[in-house]
N, CA, C and O atoms as a GROMACS GRO file, in nm:
protein
  596
    1MET      N    1   1.798  -2.029  -0.995
    1MET     CA    2   1.670  -2.083  -0.948
    1MET      C    3   1.632  -2.027  -0.811
    1MET      O    4   1.516  -1.995  -0.787
    2GLN      N    5   1.730  -2.016  -0.720
    2GLN     CA    6   1.701  -1.969  -0.585
    2GLN      C    7   1.649  -1.826  -0.585
    2GLN      O    8   1.558  -1.794  -0.508
    3ASP      N    9   1.705  -1.739  -0.671
    3ASP     CA   10   1.656  -1.601  -0.677
    3ASP      C   11   1.512  -1.597  -0.726
    3ASP      O   12   1.432  -1.516  -0.680
    4ARG      N   13   1.479  -1.687  -0.820
    4ARG     CA   14   1.341  -1.693  -0.867
    4ARG      C   15   1.248  -1.737  -0.755
    4ARG      O   16   1.134  -1.691  -0.749
    5ASP      N   17   1.296  -1.826  -0.665
    5ASP     CA   18   1.215  -1.866  -0.550
    5ASP      C   19   1.184  -1.743  -0.464
    5ASP      O   20   1.070  -1.725  -0.421
    6ALA      N   21   1.284  -1.660  -0.439
    6ALA     CA   22   1.263  -1.539  -0.359
    6ALA      C   23   1.163  -1.448  -0.428
    6ALA      O   24   1.072  -1.395  -0.364
    7ASP      N   25   1.179  -1.429  -0.558
    7ASP     CA   26   1.087  -1.343  -0.632
    7ASP      C   27   0.945  -1.398  -0.628
    7ASP      O   28   0.849  -1.322  -0.618
    8ALA      N   29   0.931  -1.530  -0.636
    8ALA     CA   30   0.798  -1.592  -0.629
    8ALA      C   31   0.735  -1.570  -0.491
    8ALA      O   32   0.616  -1.543  -0.482
    9ILE      N   33   0.815  -1.582  -0.386
    9ILE     CA   34   0.764  -1.558  -0.250
    9ILE      C   35   0.723  -1.412  -0.234
    9ILE      O   36   0.618  -1.383  -0.176
   10ILE      N   37   0.804  -1.322  -0.285
   10ILE     CA   38   0.772  -1.178  -0.279
   10ILE      C   39   0.638  -1.152  -0.346
   10ILE      O   40   0.553  -1.082  -0.291
   11ARG      N   41   0.619  -1.210  -0.465
   11ARG     CA   42   0.492  -1.191  -0.536
   11ARG      C   43   0.376  -1.256  -0.461
   11ARG      O   44   0.270  -1.195  -0.443
   12HIS      N   45   0.395  -1.381  -0.418
   12HIS     CA   46   0.288  -1.456  -0.353
   12HIS      C   47   0.242  -1.389  -0.223
   12HIS      O   48   0.122  -1.387  -0.194
   13LEU      N   49   0.334  -1.336  -0.146
   13LEU     CA   50   0.299  -1.271  -0.018
   13LEU      C   51   0.266  -1.123  -0.035
   13LEU      O   52   0.227  -1.057   0.061
   14GLY      N   53   0.280  -1.070  -0.156
   14GLY     CA   54   0.248  -0.929  -0.180
   14GLY      C   55   0.345  -0.834  -0.111
   14GLY      O   56   0.304  -0.728  -0.063
   15LEU      N   57   0.474  -0.872  -0.105
   15LEU     CA   58   0.573  -0.790  -0.037
   15LEU      C   59   0.613  -0.672  -0.125
   15LEU      O   60   0.609  -0.680  -0.248
   16GLU      N   61   0.650  -0.563  -0.060
   16GLU     CA   62   0.695  -0.441  -0.128
   16GLU      C   63   0.829  -0.399  -0.070
   16GLU      O   64   0.864  -0.440   0.041
   17PRO      N   65   0.906  -0.318  -0.144
   17PRO     CA   66   1.035  -0.273  -0.091
   17PRO      C   67   1.019  -0.200   0.043
   17PRO      O   68   0.927  -0.120   0.060
   18HIS      N   69   1.110  -0.229   0.136
   18HIS     CA   70   1.111  -0.164   0.267
   18HIS      C   71   1.214  -0.052   0.265
   18HIS      O   72   1.317  -0.066   0.200
   19PRO      N   73   1.189   0.060   0.335
   19PRO     CA   74   1.286   0.170   0.336
   19PRO      C   75   1.426   0.130   0.386
   19PRO      O   76   1.525   0.192   0.346
   20GLU      N   77   1.435   0.029   0.472
   20GLU     CA   78   1.566  -0.012   0.525
   20GLU      C   79   1.633  -0.116   0.438
   20GLU      O   80   1.747  -0.154   0.465
   21GLY      N   81   1.566  -0.164   0.333
   21GLY     CA   82   1.616  -0.270   0.246
   21GLY      C   83   1.528  -0.393   0.259
   21GLY      O   84   1.454  -0.406   0.357
   22GLY      N   85   1.534  -0.482   0.163
   22GLY     CA   86   1.451  -0.601   0.165
   22GLY      C   87   1.308  -0.571   0.126
   22GLY      O   88   1.278  -0.466   0.069
   23TYR      N   89   1.219  -0.663   0.158
   23TYR     CA   90   1.078  -0.657   0.117
   23TYR      C   91   0.990  -0.692   0.236
   23TYR      O   92   1.027  -0.776   0.318
   24PHE      N   93   0.873  -0.627   0.245
   24PHE     CA   94   0.787  -0.651   0.361
   24PHE      C   95   0.640  -0.632   0.326
   24PHE      O   96   0.605  -0.578   0.221
   25ARG      N   97   0.557  -0.677   0.416
   25ARG     CA   98   0.413  -0.647   0.415
   25ARG      C   99   0.361  -0.663   0.556
   25ARG      O  100   0.387  -0.763   0.622
   26GLU      N  101   0.289  -0.563   0.602
   26GLU     CA  102   0.227  -0.573   0.733
   26GLU      C  103   0.112  -0.673   0.723
   26GLU      O  104   0.027  -0.664   0.634
   27THR      N  105   0.111  -0.769   0.815
   27THR     CA  106   0.008  -0.873   0.814
   27THR      C  107  -0.092  -0.860   0.927
   27THR      O  108  -0.201  -0.918   0.921
   28PHE      N  109  -0.056  -0.784   1.030
   28PHE     CA  110  -0.148  -0.763   1.142
   28PHE      C  111  -0.115  -0.632   1.211
   28PHE      O  112   0.002  -0.599   1.232
   29ARG      N  113  -0.218  -0.559   1.247
   29ARG     CA  114  -0.205  -0.438   1.328
   29ARG      C  115  -0.321  -0.435   1.425
   29ARG      O  116  -0.437  -0.435   1.384
   30ASP      N  117  -0.291  -0.434   1.554
   30ASP     CA  118  -0.394  -0.418   1.656
   30ASP      C  119  -0.443  -0.273   1.650
   30ASP      O  120  -0.364  -0.179   1.656
   31VAL      N  121  -0.574  -0.257   1.638
   31VAL     CA  122  -0.634  -0.123   1.629
   31VAL      C  123  -0.742  -0.112   1.737
   31VAL      O  124  -0.854  -0.159   1.717
   32PRO      N  125  -0.709  -0.051   1.850
   32PRO     CA  126  -0.808  -0.036   1.957
   32PRO      C  127  -0.926   0.052   1.913
   32PRO      O  128  -0.910   0.144   1.833
   33ALA      N  129  -1.043   0.023   1.965
   33ALA     CA  130  -1.164   0.098   1.930
   33ALA      C  131  -1.153   0.245   1.967
   33ALA      O  132  -1.215   0.330   1.903
   34ASP      N  133  -1.073   0.276   2.071
   34ASP     CA  134  -1.062   0.415   2.114
   34ASP      C  135  -0.961   0.496   2.031
   34ASP      O  136  -0.941   0.615   2.058
   35GLY      N  137  -0.898   0.433   1.930
   35GLY     CA  138  -0.805   0.504   1.844
   35GLY      C  139  -0.664   0.516   1.899
   35GLY      O  140  -0.578   0.576   1.834
   36SER      N  141  -0.638   0.462   2.017
   36SER     CA  142  -0.504   0.469   2.075
   36SER      C  143  -0.410   0.374   2.000
   36SER      O  144  -0.453   0.294   1.916
   37ARG      N  145  -0.283   0.383   2.033
   37ARG     CA  146  -0.183   0.296   1.972
   37ARG      C  147  -0.213   0.150   2.009
   37ARG      O  148  -0.240   0.119   2.125
   38GLY      N  149  -0.208   0.065   1.913
   38GLY     CA  150  -0.237  -0.075   1.936
   38GLY      C  151  -0.129  -0.148   2.013
   38GLY      O  152  -0.020  -0.096   2.035
   39ALA      N  153  -0.162  -0.269   2.053
   39ALA     CA  154  -0.069  -0.351   2.132
   39ALA      C  155   0.048  -0.402   2.050
   39ALA      O  156   0.159  -0.411   2.101
   40LEU      N  157   0.025  -0.435   1.921
   40LEU     CA  158   0.135  -0.488   1.840
   40LEU      C  159   0.103  -0.485   1.693
   40LEU      O  160  -0.012  -0.468   1.651
   41THR      N  161   0.210  -0.503   1.614
   41THR     CA  162   0.200  -0.521   1.470
   41THR      C  163   0.288  -0.640   1.433
   41THR      O  164   0.375  -0.679   1.509
   42CYS      N  165   0.263  -0.696   1.314
   42CYS     CA  166   0.346  -0.805   1.264
   42CYS      C  167   0.363  -0.788   1.113
   42CYS      O  168   0.269  -0.751   1.044
   43ILE      N  169   0.485  -0.815   1.063
   43ILE     CA  170   0.512  -0.810   0.920
   43ILE      C  171   0.581  -0.938   0.874
   43ILE      O  172   0.644  -1.007   0.954
   44HIS      N  173   0.567  -0.967   0.744
   44HIS     CA  174   0.657  -1.060   0.675
   44HIS      C  175   0.772  -0.973   0.627
   44HIS      O  176   0.750  -0.858   0.587
   45TYR      N  177   0.896  -1.026   0.630
   45TYR     CA  178   1.012  -0.951   0.584
   45TYR      C  179   1.108  -1.048   0.517
   45TYR      O  180   1.144  -1.150   0.575
   46LEU      N  181   1.148  -1.017   0.395
   46LEU     CA  182   1.236  -1.105   0.319
   46LEU      C  183   1.360  -1.029   0.274
   46LEU      O  184   1.351  -0.917   0.224
   47LEU      N  185   1.474  -1.093   0.292
   47LEU     CA  186   1.601  -1.042   0.240
   47LEU      C  187   1.656  -1.143   0.140
   47LEU      O  188   1.662  -1.263   0.169
   48LYS      N  189   1.695  -1.094   0.023
   48LYS     CA  190   1.762  -1.178  -0.077
   48LYS      C  191   1.913  -1.174  -0.054
   48LYS      O  192   1.963  -1.089   0.021
   49ALA      N  193   1.984  -1.266  -0.116
   49ALA     CA  194   2.130  -1.267  -0.110
   49ALA      C  195   2.184  -1.131  -0.155
   49ALA      O  196   2.138  -1.076  -0.255
   50GLY      N  197   2.280  -1.079  -0.081
   50GLY     CA  198   2.342  -0.952  -0.116
   50GLY      C  199   2.267  -0.831  -0.066
   50GLY      O  200   2.319  -0.719  -0.073
   51GLU      N  201   2.147  -0.849  -0.016
   51GLU     CA  202   2.070  -0.737   0.041
   51GLU      C  203   2.090  -0.736   0.192
   51GLU      O  204   2.129  -0.838   0.250
   52PHE      N  205   2.065  -0.624   0.252
   52PHE     CA  206   2.073  -0.617   0.397
   52PHE      C  207   1.973  -0.516   0.448
   52PHE      O  208   1.927  -0.427   0.376
   53SER      N  209   1.940  -0.532   0.574
   53SER     CA  210   1.859  -0.435   0.644
   53SER      C  211   1.958  -0.331   0.698
   53SER      O  212   2.042  -0.363   0.782
   54ALA      N  213   1.948  -0.208   0.650
   54ALA     CA  214   2.042  -0.103   0.691
   54ALA      C  215   2.032  -0.079   0.841
   54ALA      O  216   1.929  -0.108   0.903
   55TRP      N  217   2.140  -0.027   0.900
   55TRP     CA  218   2.138   0.004   1.043
   55TRP      C  219   2.019   0.095   1.074
   55TRP      O  220   2.000   0.198   1.009
   56HIS      N  221   1.942   0.055   1.172
   56HIS     CA  222   1.824   0.132   1.213
   56HIS      C  223   1.789   0.094   1.356
   56HIS      O  224   1.846   0.000   1.412
   57ARG      N  225   1.696   0.167   1.414
   57ARG     CA  226   1.645   0.129   1.545
   57ARG      C  227   1.500   0.174   1.557
   57ARG      O  228   1.454   0.267   1.492
   58VAL      N  229   1.429   0.103   1.644
   58VAL     CA  230   1.292   0.139   1.682
   58VAL      C  231   1.307   0.195   1.823
   58VAL      O  232   1.345   0.123   1.915
   59THR      N  233   1.276   0.323   1.839
   59THR     CA  234   1.306   0.391   1.965
   59THR      C  235   1.201   0.370   2.074
   59THR      O  236   1.230   0.388   2.192
   60ASP      N  237   1.081   0.332   2.035
   60ASP     CA  238   0.972   0.332   2.133
   60ASP      C  239   0.898   0.198   2.144
   60ASP      O  240   0.785   0.194   2.193
   61ALA      N  241   0.962   0.090   2.100
   61ALA     CA  242   0.893  -0.040   2.104
   61ALA      C  243   0.996  -0.152   2.100
   61ALA      O  244   1.111  -0.132   2.061
   62THR      N  245   0.954  -0.270   2.142
   62THR     CA  246   1.035  -0.391   2.135
   62THR      C  247   1.001  -0.462   2.006
   62THR      O  248   0.885  -0.470   1.966
   63GLU      N  249   1.104  -0.515   1.939
   63GLU     CA  250   1.084  -0.590   1.815
   63GLU      C  251   1.132  -0.733   1.835
   63GLU      O  252   1.236  -0.757   1.896
   64ILE      N  253   1.056  -0.828   1.783
   64ILE     CA  254   1.095  -0.969   1.788
   64ILE      C  255   1.103  -1.021   1.645
   64ILE      O  256   1.006  -1.013   1.570
   65TRP      N  257   1.220  -1.073   1.608
   65TRP     CA  258   1.240  -1.135   1.478
   65TRP      C  259   1.215  -1.284   1.493
   65TRP      O  260   1.273  -1.348   1.581
   66HIS      N  261   1.128  -1.343   1.408
   66HIS     CA  262   1.094  -1.485   1.411
   66HIS      C  263   1.137  -1.548   1.278
   66HIS      O  264   1.096  -1.502   1.172
   67PHE      N  265   1.220  -1.652   1.284
   67PHE     CA  266   1.261  -1.721   1.161
   67PHE      C  267   1.141  -1.791   1.100
   67PHE      O  268   1.062  -1.853   1.171
   68GLN      N  269   1.128  -1.782   0.967
   68GLN     CA  270   1.018  -1.847   0.896
   68GLN      C  271   1.066  -1.952   0.796
   68GLN      O  272   1.026  -2.068   0.804
   69ALA      N  273   1.155  -1.912   0.701
   69ALA     CA  274   1.195  -2.004   0.595
   69ALA      C  275   1.321  -1.953   0.527
   69ALA      O  276   1.361  -1.837   0.542
   70GLY      N  277   1.384  -2.043   0.451
   70GLY     CA  278   1.503  -2.007   0.375
   70GLY      C  279   1.629  -2.027   0.456
   70GLY      O  280   1.635  -2.109   0.548
   71ALA      N  281   1.731  -1.950   0.420
   71ALA     CA  282   1.862  -1.960   0.484
   71ALA      C  283   1.861  -1.892   0.619
   71ALA      O  284   1.775  -1.807   0.646
   72PRO      N  285   1.956  -1.927   0.706
   72PRO     CA  286   1.972  -1.852   0.831
   72PRO      C  287   2.003  -1.705   0.801
   72PRO      O  288   2.041  -1.670   0.689
   73LEU      N  289   1.985  -1.623   0.900
   73LEU     CA  290   2.007  -1.479   0.889
   73LEU      C  291   2.096  -1.437   1.005
   73LEU      O  292   2.084  -1.490   1.115
   74VAL      N  293   2.185  -1.342   0.981
   74VAL     CA  294   2.263  -1.285   1.090
   74VAL      C  295   2.202  -1.149   1.124
   74VAL      O  296   2.188  -1.062   1.037
   75LEU      N  297   2.167  -1.132   1.250
   75LEU     CA  298   2.111  -1.008   1.302
   75LEU      C  299   2.214  -0.950   1.398
   75LEU      O  300   2.243  -1.011   1.502
   76THR      N  301   2.270  -0.835   1.365
   76THR     CA  302   2.371  -0.772   1.448
   76THR      C  303   2.307  -0.659   1.526
   76THR      O  304   2.240  -0.573   1.469
   77LEU      N  305   2.327  -0.661   1.658
   77LEU     CA  306   2.265  -0.564   1.749
   77LEU      C  307   2.372  -0.481   1.818
   77LEU      O  308   2.478  -0.531   1.855
   78SER      N  309   2.341  -0.352   1.834
   78SER     CA  310   2.428  -0.262   1.909
   78SER      C  311   2.340  -0.179   2.001
   78SER      O  312   2.280  -0.080   1.958
   79PRO      N  313   2.333  -0.218   2.129
   79PRO     CA  314   2.242  -0.149   2.221
   79PRO      C  315   2.283  -0.005   2.252
   79PRO      O  316   2.200   0.076   2.295
   80ASN      N  317   2.411   0.028   2.231
   80ASN     CA  318   2.460   0.160   2.274
   80ASN      C  319   2.539   0.233   2.167
   80ASN      O  320   2.598   0.338   2.196
   81GLY      N  321   2.543   0.181   2.044
   81GLY     CA  322   2.619   0.245   1.938
   81GLY      C  323   2.768   0.217   1.945
   81GLY      O  324   2.845   0.268   1.863
   82HIS      N  325   2.811   0.136   2.042
   82HIS     CA  326   2.952   0.098   2.055
   82HIS      C  327   2.967  -0.053   2.040
   82HIS      O  328   3.027  -0.101   1.944
   83ASP      N  329   2.914  -0.127   2.134
   83ASP     CA  330   2.927  -0.272   2.135
   83ASP      C  331   2.829  -0.331   2.032
   83ASP      O  332   2.714  -0.288   2.023
   84ALA      N  333   2.876  -0.430   1.956
   84ALA     CA  334   2.789  -0.496   1.859
   84ALA      C  335   2.807  -0.647   1.874
   84ALA      O  336   2.917  -0.697   1.894
   85GLU      N  337   2.695  -0.718   1.863
   85GLU     CA  338   2.699  -0.863   1.876
   85GLU      C  339   2.611  -0.925   1.768
   85GLU      O  340   2.496  -0.885   1.749
   86ALA      N  341   2.666  -1.023   1.696
   86ALA     CA  342   2.593  -1.092   1.591
   86ALA      C  343   2.519  -1.212   1.648
   86ALA      O  344   2.573  -1.286   1.730
   87HIS      N  345   2.396  -1.230   1.605
   87HIS     CA  346   2.311  -1.342   1.644
   87HIS      C  347   2.264  -1.412   1.517
   87HIS      O  348   2.238  -1.346   1.416
   88HIS      N  349   2.254  -1.543   1.521
   88HIS     CA  350   2.208  -1.618   1.405
   88HIS      C  351   2.065  -1.664   1.426
   88HIS      O  352   2.033  -1.732   1.524
   89LEU      N  353   1.980  -1.625   1.334
   89LEU     CA  354   1.839  -1.659   1.336
   89LEU      C  355   1.819  -1.771   1.234
   89LEU      O  356   1.853  -1.753   1.117
   90GLY      N  357   1.765  -1.884   1.276
   90GLY     CA  358   1.746  -1.994   1.183
   90GLY      C  359   1.683  -2.114   1.251
   90GLY      O  360   1.641  -2.107   1.366
   91ASN      N  361   1.678  -2.226   1.177
   91ASN     CA  362   1.610  -2.344   1.232
   91ASN      C  363   1.705  -2.450   1.284
   91ASN      O  364   1.658  -2.553   1.333
   92ASP      N  365   1.836  -2.430   1.276
   92ASP     CA  366   1.931  -2.530   1.328
   92ASP      C  367   1.973  -2.489   1.470
   92ASP      O  368   2.083  -2.437   1.490
   93VAL      N  369   1.886  -2.514   1.564
   93VAL     CA  370   1.906  -2.472   1.703
   93VAL      C  371   2.033  -2.534   1.761
   93VAL      O  372   2.105  -2.469   1.836
   94LEU      N  373   2.062  -2.659   1.726
   94LEU     CA  374   2.180  -2.726   1.780
   94LEU      C  375   2.311  -2.668   1.724
   94LEU      O  376   2.418  -2.690   1.781
   95ALA      N  377   2.303  -2.594   1.614
   95ALA     CA  378   2.420  -2.527   1.558
   95ALA      C  379   2.432  -2.384   1.610
   95ALA      O  380   2.519  -2.308   1.566
   96GLY      N  381   2.345  -2.347   1.704
   96GLY     CA  382   2.353  -2.214   1.763
   96GLY      C  383   2.254  -2.113   1.708
   96GLY      O  384   2.253  -1.998   1.751
   97HIS      N  385   2.171  -2.157   1.614
   97HIS     CA  386   2.068  -2.065   1.563
   97HIS      C  387   1.960  -2.046   1.669
   97HIS      O  388   1.935  -2.134   1.752
   98ARG      N  389   1.897  -1.932   1.664
   98ARG     CA  390   1.784  -1.906   1.754
   98ARG      C  391   1.658  -1.891   1.670
   98ARG      O  392   1.663  -1.828   1.564
   99PRO      N  393   1.545  -1.948   1.713
   99PRO     CA  394   1.423  -1.937   1.634
   99PRO      C  395   1.361  -1.797   1.639
   99PRO      O  396   1.287  -1.759   1.549
  100HIS      N  397   1.392  -1.721   1.745
  100HIS     CA  398   1.351  -1.581   1.749
  100HIS      C  399   1.453  -1.502   1.831
  100HIS      O  400   1.522  -1.557   1.916
  101ILE      N  401   1.459  -1.373   1.803
  101ILE     CA  402   1.553  -1.284   1.871
  101ILE      C  403   1.478  -1.157   1.910
  101ILE      O  404   1.407  -1.098   1.828
  102VAL      N  405   1.493  -1.116   2.035
  102VAL     CA  406   1.426  -0.996   2.086
  102VAL      C  407   1.523  -0.878   2.076
  102VAL      O  408   1.638  -0.886   2.119
  103VAL      N  409   1.473  -0.768   2.018
  103VAL     CA  410   1.550  -0.644   2.006
  103VAL      C  411   1.481  -0.539   2.093
  103VAL      O  412   1.369  -0.498   2.063
  104PRO      N  413   1.547  -0.496   2.201
  104PRO     CA  414   1.483  -0.397   2.289
  104PRO      C  415   1.476  -0.259   2.224
  104PRO      O  416   1.547  -0.233   2.126
  105PRO      N  417   1.392  -0.170   2.277
  105PRO     CA  418   1.384  -0.034   2.223
  105PRO      C  419   1.521   0.033   2.221
  105PRO      O  420   1.604   0.007   2.307
  106ASN      N  421   1.543   0.118   2.122
  106ASN     CA  422   1.665   0.198   2.106
  106ASN      C  423   1.788   0.118   2.066
  106ASN      O  424   1.897   0.175   2.063
  107CYS      N  425   1.775  -0.008   2.037
  107CYS     CA  426   1.889  -0.092   2.001
  107CYS      C  427   1.910  -0.084   1.849
  107CYS      O  428   1.819  -0.114   1.772
  108TRP      N  429   2.030  -0.043   1.809
  108TRP     CA  430   2.063  -0.042   1.666
  108TRP      C  431   2.068  -0.185   1.615
  108TRP      O  432   2.109  -0.276   1.687
  109GLN      N  433   2.026  -0.204   1.490
  109GLN     CA  434   2.021  -0.338   1.434
  109GLN      C  435   2.043  -0.335   1.284
  109GLN      O  436   2.010  -0.238   1.216
  110THR      N  437   2.100  -0.443   1.233
  110THR     CA  438   2.116  -0.466   1.090
  110THR      C  439   2.106  -0.616   1.067
  110THR      O  440   2.137  -0.694   1.157
  111ALA      N  441   2.063  -0.657   0.949
  111ALA     CA  442   2.046  -0.800   0.921
  111ALA      C  443   2.089  -0.831   0.778
  111ALA      O  444   2.084  -0.746   0.690
  112GLU      N  445   2.132  -0.957   0.759
  112GLU     CA  446   2.171  -1.004   0.626
  112GLU      C  447   2.145  -1.153   0.618
  112GLU      O  448   2.173  -1.228   0.711
  113SER      N  449   2.090  -1.196   0.504
  113SER     CA  450   2.069  -1.339   0.480
  113SER      C  451   2.204  -1.408   0.460
  113SER      O  452   2.295  -1.349   0.402
  114LEU      N  453   2.215  -1.531   0.509
  114LEU     CA  454   2.338  -1.608   0.491
  114LEU      C  455   2.326  -1.706   0.374
  114LEU      O  456   2.408  -1.797   0.360
  115GLY      N  457   2.226  -1.687   0.290
  115GLY     CA  458   2.205  -1.774   0.174
  115GLY      C  459   2.137  -1.698   0.063
  115GLY      O  460   2.154  -1.576   0.048
  116HIS      N  461   2.058  -1.771  -0.017
  116HIS     CA  462   1.989  -1.709  -0.130
  116HIS      C  463   1.879  -1.613  -0.086
  116HIS      O  464   1.855  -1.511  -0.150
  117TRP      N  465   1.811  -1.646   0.024
  117TRP     CA  466   1.706  -1.560   0.079
  117TRP      C  467   1.667  -1.609   0.217
  117TRP      O  468   1.689  -1.725   0.252
  118THR      N  469   1.608  -1.518   0.295
  118THR     CA  470   1.556  -1.551   0.428
  118THR      C  471   1.422  -1.480   0.443
  118THR      O  472   1.407  -1.363   0.410
  119LEU      N  473   1.324  -1.554   0.495
  119LEU     CA  474   1.193  -1.497   0.528
  119LEU      C  475   1.176  -1.502   0.678
  119LEU      O  476   1.191  -1.607   0.740
  120VAL      N  477   1.144  -1.387   0.737
  120VAL     CA  478   1.118  -1.378   0.881
  120VAL      C  479   0.985  -1.307   0.902
  120VAL      O  480   0.928  -1.249   0.809
  121ALA      N  481   0.938  -1.313   1.024
  121ALA     CA  482   0.827  -1.228   1.068
  121ALA      C  483   0.884  -1.139   1.176
  121ALA      O  484   0.966  -1.183   1.257
  122CYS      N  485   0.842  -1.015   1.178
  122CYS     CA  486   0.884  -0.922   1.283
  122CYS      C  487   0.760  -0.871   1.354
  122CYS      O  488   0.669  -0.816   1.292
  123THR      N  489   0.758  -0.891   1.485
  123THR     CA  490   0.649  -0.844   1.569
  123THR      C  491   0.701  -0.726   1.650
  123THR      O  492   0.809  -0.733   1.708
  124VAL      N  493   0.625  -0.618   1.654
  124VAL     CA  494   0.664  -0.498   1.727
  124VAL      C  495   0.554  -0.466   1.828
  124VAL      O  496   0.436  -0.460   1.793
  125ALA      N  497   0.596  -0.444   1.954
  125ALA     CA  498   0.501  -0.412   2.061
  125ALA      C  499   0.557  -0.298   2.145
  125ALA      O  500   0.672  -0.306   2.189
  126PRO      N  501   0.479  -0.191   2.170
  126PRO     CA  502   0.347  -0.167   2.112
  126PRO      C  503   0.356  -0.150   1.960
  126PRO      O  504   0.465  -0.150   1.904
  127ALA      N  505   0.241  -0.136   1.895
  127ALA     CA  506   0.232  -0.134   1.750
  127ALA      C  507   0.334  -0.039   1.687
  127ALA      O  508   0.357   0.071   1.737
  128PHE      N  509   0.394  -0.084   1.578
  128PHE     CA  510   0.495  -0.005   1.508
  128PHE      C  511   0.437   0.128   1.461
  128PHE      O  512   0.324   0.136   1.414
  129ASP      N  513   0.518   0.232   1.477
  129ASP     CA  514   0.483   0.366   1.430
  129ASP      C  515   0.610   0.425   1.371
  129ASP      O  516   0.712   0.432   1.440
  130PHE      N  517   0.607   0.468   1.244
  130PHE     CA  518   0.727   0.524   1.181
  130PHE      C  519   0.783   0.643   1.258
  130PHE      O  520   0.900   0.677   1.239
  131ALA      N  521   0.705   0.706   1.345
  131ALA     CA  522   0.757   0.816   1.428
  131ALA      C  523   0.865   0.766   1.524
  131ALA      O  524   0.950   0.844   1.567
  132GLY      N  525   0.863   0.637   1.557
  132GLY     CA  526   0.964   0.579   1.646
  132GLY      C  527   1.070   0.500   1.572
  132GLY      O  528   1.139   0.417   1.632
  133PHE      N  529   1.085   0.523   1.442
  133PHE     CA  530   1.180   0.450   1.357
  133PHE      C  531   1.290   0.547   1.315
  133PHE      O  532   1.262   0.656   1.266
  134GLU      N  533   1.415   0.506   1.332
  134GLU     CA  534   1.528   0.591   1.295
  134GLU      C  535   1.628   0.511   1.212
  134GLU      O  536   1.677   0.407   1.255
  135MET      N  537   1.657   0.562   1.093
  135MET     CA  538   1.761   0.504   1.008
  135MET      C  539   1.892   0.573   1.040
  135MET      O  540   1.896   0.695   1.056
  136ALA      N  541   1.999   0.496   1.050
  136ALA     CA  542   2.132   0.554   1.067
  136ALA      C  543   2.179   0.609   0.933
  136ALA      O  544   2.132   0.564   0.828
  137PRO      N  545   2.271   0.706   0.933
  137PRO     CA  546   2.329   0.749   0.806
  137PRO      C  547   2.391   0.629   0.734
  137PRO      O  548   2.436   0.535   0.801
  138PRO      N  549   2.395   0.629   0.601
  138PRO     CA  550   2.442   0.512   0.526
  138PRO      C  551   2.580   0.461   0.566
  138PRO      O  552   2.606   0.341   0.556
  139ASP      N  553   2.669   0.548   0.609
  139ASP     CA  554   2.806   0.506   0.644
  139ASP      C  555   2.823   0.481   0.793
  139ASP      O  556   2.936   0.458   0.838
  140TRP      N  557   2.713   0.485   0.872
  140TRP     CA  558   2.724   0.467   1.016
  140TRP      C  559   2.750   0.320   1.050
  140TRP      O  560   2.693   0.229   0.990
  141ARG      N  561   2.838   0.299   1.148
  141ARG     CA  562   2.864   0.168   1.207
  141ARG      C  563   2.889   0.190   1.355
  141ARG      O  564   2.932   0.298   1.393
  142PRO      N  565   2.863   0.090   1.440
  142PRO     CA  566   2.898   0.106   1.581
  142PRO      C  567   3.048   0.134   1.595
  142PRO      O  568   3.130   0.073   1.528
  143VAL      N  569   3.081   0.226   1.684
  143VAL     CA  570   3.220   0.264   1.707
  143VAL      C  571   3.268   0.194   1.833
  143VAL      O  572   3.214   0.218   1.941
  144PRO      N  573   3.369   0.106   1.820
  144PRO     CA  574   3.419   0.039   1.941
  144PRO      C  575   3.467   0.140   2.044
  144PRO      O  576   3.521   0.245   2.010
  145ARG      N  577   3.446   0.107   2.169
  145ARG     CA  578   3.492   0.194   2.278
  145ARG      C  579   3.645   0.191   2.285
  145ARG      O  580   3.707   0.088   2.256
  146PRO      N  581   3.706   0.304   2.323
  146PRO     CA  582   3.851   0.302   2.345
  146PRO      C  583   3.887   0.203   2.455
  146PRO      O  584   3.806   0.176   2.543
  147SER      N  585   4.007   0.150   2.451
  147SER     CA  586   4.054   0.055   2.552
  147SER      C  587   4.043   0.116   2.691
  147SER      O  588   4.066   0.236   2.708
  148GLY      N  589   4.009   0.035   2.788
  148GLY     CA  590   4.004   0.080   2.927
  148GLY      C  591   3.874   0.146   2.967
  148GLY      O  592   3.862   0.195   3.080
  149ARG      N  593   3.776   0.150   2.878
  149ARG     CA  594   3.648   0.213   2.914
  149ARG      C  595   3.536   0.113   2.916
  149ARG      O  596   3.422   0.148   2.943
   0.00000   0.00000   0.00000
């Protein structure tokens, strides 16, 4: 039943497969009259159980993940390709979940739902541009620093 709920949300919101995994739809893009890059974009993004957002980074913008519905999500960040820290995005703030998480430019990131599905919104400022998006190779993981460094 839970998987059908995710599929119903995907259909209802008009989500499509995302290159990094999961499903998305852009819901807002600032478009300045002069044709320059806009101030921000926003998407709906859904991950089902067993799916993940592959390691990637946005090199030229800040991204904010906002919890919307479903199960909590773990968002793992690696600002330098060595150190990695897991953050829980969800609605149980007293259990340590955060309602939103800021990912600075050039920070590697991956995400996974901790339940049947998770729906988030992702806001990118300045406006998202695939020219500033980098996917890591499929087998890439942050490499811990050697001891003493």
